[in-house]
Short mmCIF file of C-alpha atoms in Angstrom, two decimals:
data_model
loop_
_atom_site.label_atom_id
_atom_site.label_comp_id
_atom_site.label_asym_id
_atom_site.label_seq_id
_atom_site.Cartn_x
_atom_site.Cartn_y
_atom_site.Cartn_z
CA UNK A 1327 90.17 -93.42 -62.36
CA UNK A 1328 92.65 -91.29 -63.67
CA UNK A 1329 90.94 -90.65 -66.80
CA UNK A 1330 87.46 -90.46 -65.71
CA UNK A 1331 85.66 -87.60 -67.13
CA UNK A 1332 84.69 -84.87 -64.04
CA UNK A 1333 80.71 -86.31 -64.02
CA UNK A 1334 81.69 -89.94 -63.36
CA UNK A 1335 84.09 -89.11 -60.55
CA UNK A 1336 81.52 -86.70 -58.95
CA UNK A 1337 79.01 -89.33 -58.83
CA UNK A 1338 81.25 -92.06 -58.19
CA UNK A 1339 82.04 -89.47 -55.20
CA UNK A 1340 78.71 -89.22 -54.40
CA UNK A 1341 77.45 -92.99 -54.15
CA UNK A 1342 80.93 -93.48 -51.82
CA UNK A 1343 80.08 -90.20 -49.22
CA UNK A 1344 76.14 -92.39 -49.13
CA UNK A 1345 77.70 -95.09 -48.54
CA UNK A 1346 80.13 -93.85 -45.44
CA UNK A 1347 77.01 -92.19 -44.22
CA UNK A 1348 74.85 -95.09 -44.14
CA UNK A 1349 77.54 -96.96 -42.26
CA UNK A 1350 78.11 -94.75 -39.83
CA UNK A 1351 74.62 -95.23 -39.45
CA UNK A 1352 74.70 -99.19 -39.40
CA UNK A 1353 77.59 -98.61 -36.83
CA UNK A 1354 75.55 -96.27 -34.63
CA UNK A 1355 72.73 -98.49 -34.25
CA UNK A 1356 75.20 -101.71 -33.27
CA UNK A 1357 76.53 -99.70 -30.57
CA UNK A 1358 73.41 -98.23 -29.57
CA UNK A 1359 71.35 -101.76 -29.33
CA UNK A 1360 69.57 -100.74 -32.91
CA UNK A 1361 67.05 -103.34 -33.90
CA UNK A 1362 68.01 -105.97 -36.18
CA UNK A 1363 65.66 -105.02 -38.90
CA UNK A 1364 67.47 -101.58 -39.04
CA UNK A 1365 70.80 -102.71 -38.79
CA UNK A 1366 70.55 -105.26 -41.73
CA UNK A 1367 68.56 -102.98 -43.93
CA UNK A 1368 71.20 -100.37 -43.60
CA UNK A 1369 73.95 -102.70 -44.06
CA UNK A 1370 72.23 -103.86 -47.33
CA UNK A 1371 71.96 -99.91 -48.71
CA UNK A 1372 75.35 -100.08 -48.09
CA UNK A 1373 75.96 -102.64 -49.86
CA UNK A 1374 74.22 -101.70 -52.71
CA UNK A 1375 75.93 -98.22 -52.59
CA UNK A 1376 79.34 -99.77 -52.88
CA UNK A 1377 78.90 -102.59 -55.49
CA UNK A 1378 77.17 -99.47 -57.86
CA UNK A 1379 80.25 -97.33 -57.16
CA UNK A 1380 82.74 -100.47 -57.93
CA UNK A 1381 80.78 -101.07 -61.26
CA UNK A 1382 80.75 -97.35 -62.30
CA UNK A 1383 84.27 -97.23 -61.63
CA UNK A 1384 85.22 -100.24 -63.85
CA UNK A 1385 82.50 -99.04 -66.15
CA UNK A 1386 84.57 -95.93 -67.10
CA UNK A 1387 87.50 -97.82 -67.12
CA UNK A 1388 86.21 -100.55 -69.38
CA UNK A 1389 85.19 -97.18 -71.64
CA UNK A 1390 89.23 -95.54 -71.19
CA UNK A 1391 90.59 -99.17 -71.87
CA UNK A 1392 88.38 -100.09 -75.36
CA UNK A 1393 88.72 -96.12 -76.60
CA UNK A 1394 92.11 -95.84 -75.90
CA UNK A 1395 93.81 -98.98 -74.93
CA UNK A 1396 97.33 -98.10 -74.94
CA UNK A 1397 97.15 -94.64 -72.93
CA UNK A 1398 94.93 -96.58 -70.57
CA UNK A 1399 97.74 -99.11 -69.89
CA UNK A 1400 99.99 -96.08 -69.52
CA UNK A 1401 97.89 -93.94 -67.13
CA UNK A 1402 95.95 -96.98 -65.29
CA UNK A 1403 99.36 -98.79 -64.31
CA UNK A 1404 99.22 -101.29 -67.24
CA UNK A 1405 95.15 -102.21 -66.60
CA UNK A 1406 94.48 -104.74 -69.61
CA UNK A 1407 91.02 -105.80 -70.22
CA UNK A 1408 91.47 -108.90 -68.82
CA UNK A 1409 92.57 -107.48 -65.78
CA UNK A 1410 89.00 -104.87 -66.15
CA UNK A 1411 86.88 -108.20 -66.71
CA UNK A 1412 87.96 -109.80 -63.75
CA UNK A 1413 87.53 -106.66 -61.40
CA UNK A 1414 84.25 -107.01 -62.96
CA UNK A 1415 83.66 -110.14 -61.79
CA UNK A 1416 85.34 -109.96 -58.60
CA UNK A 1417 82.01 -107.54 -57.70
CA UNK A 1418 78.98 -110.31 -58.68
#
C-alpha cells in the first residue's frame, strides 16, 4: 500500500471507515436483542465492504508489482506475484 496512488488509498479508506461503522452497528444490535434479520444483513454489508477493500488493495498492488516489479519487491517487503495471486485467492 505503500505505493498506492492518493485516490485508491482514500477509497480504500473509505470502504474500511463503512465497514467499522456497519459493525458497530451489527454489534449494537447483538447487545441490544436486534432481530436476526438485521443482524445478518448488516453482518453481510460488512462483509461485502471488507472483501471490496481486500481486492482493491491487492488490485493496486497487482498494478505496482506488473509496472514496476522490482521497486515493488523493494517497497512492498519483497511481495512477488505469486505471493499477490494467492492474497488474491485467500479473499474468494
Amino acid at each position: 500500500m505503500r505505493e498506492a496512488d492518493p485516490e485508491t488509498q482514500r477509497k480504500i479508506v473509505n470502504r474500511l471507515k463503512r465497514a467499522r461503522g456497519q459493525l458497530d452497528s451489527v454489534i449494537n444490535a447483538v447487545e441490544n436483542g436486534g432481530s436476526c434479520r438485521d443482524v445478518v444483513t448488516q453482518l453481510a454489508a460488512v462483509s461485502t465492504a471488507l472483501d471490496r477493500a481486500g481486492f482493491s488493495v491487492v488490485s493496486s498492488a497487482m498494478q505496482f508489482c506488473v509496472t514496476d516489479p522490482e521497486r515493488a519487491a523493494e517497497t512492498e517487503d519483497g511481495l512477488t506475484v505469486e505471493e499477490l495471486e494467492k492474497l488474491f485467492l485467500s479473499l474468494s
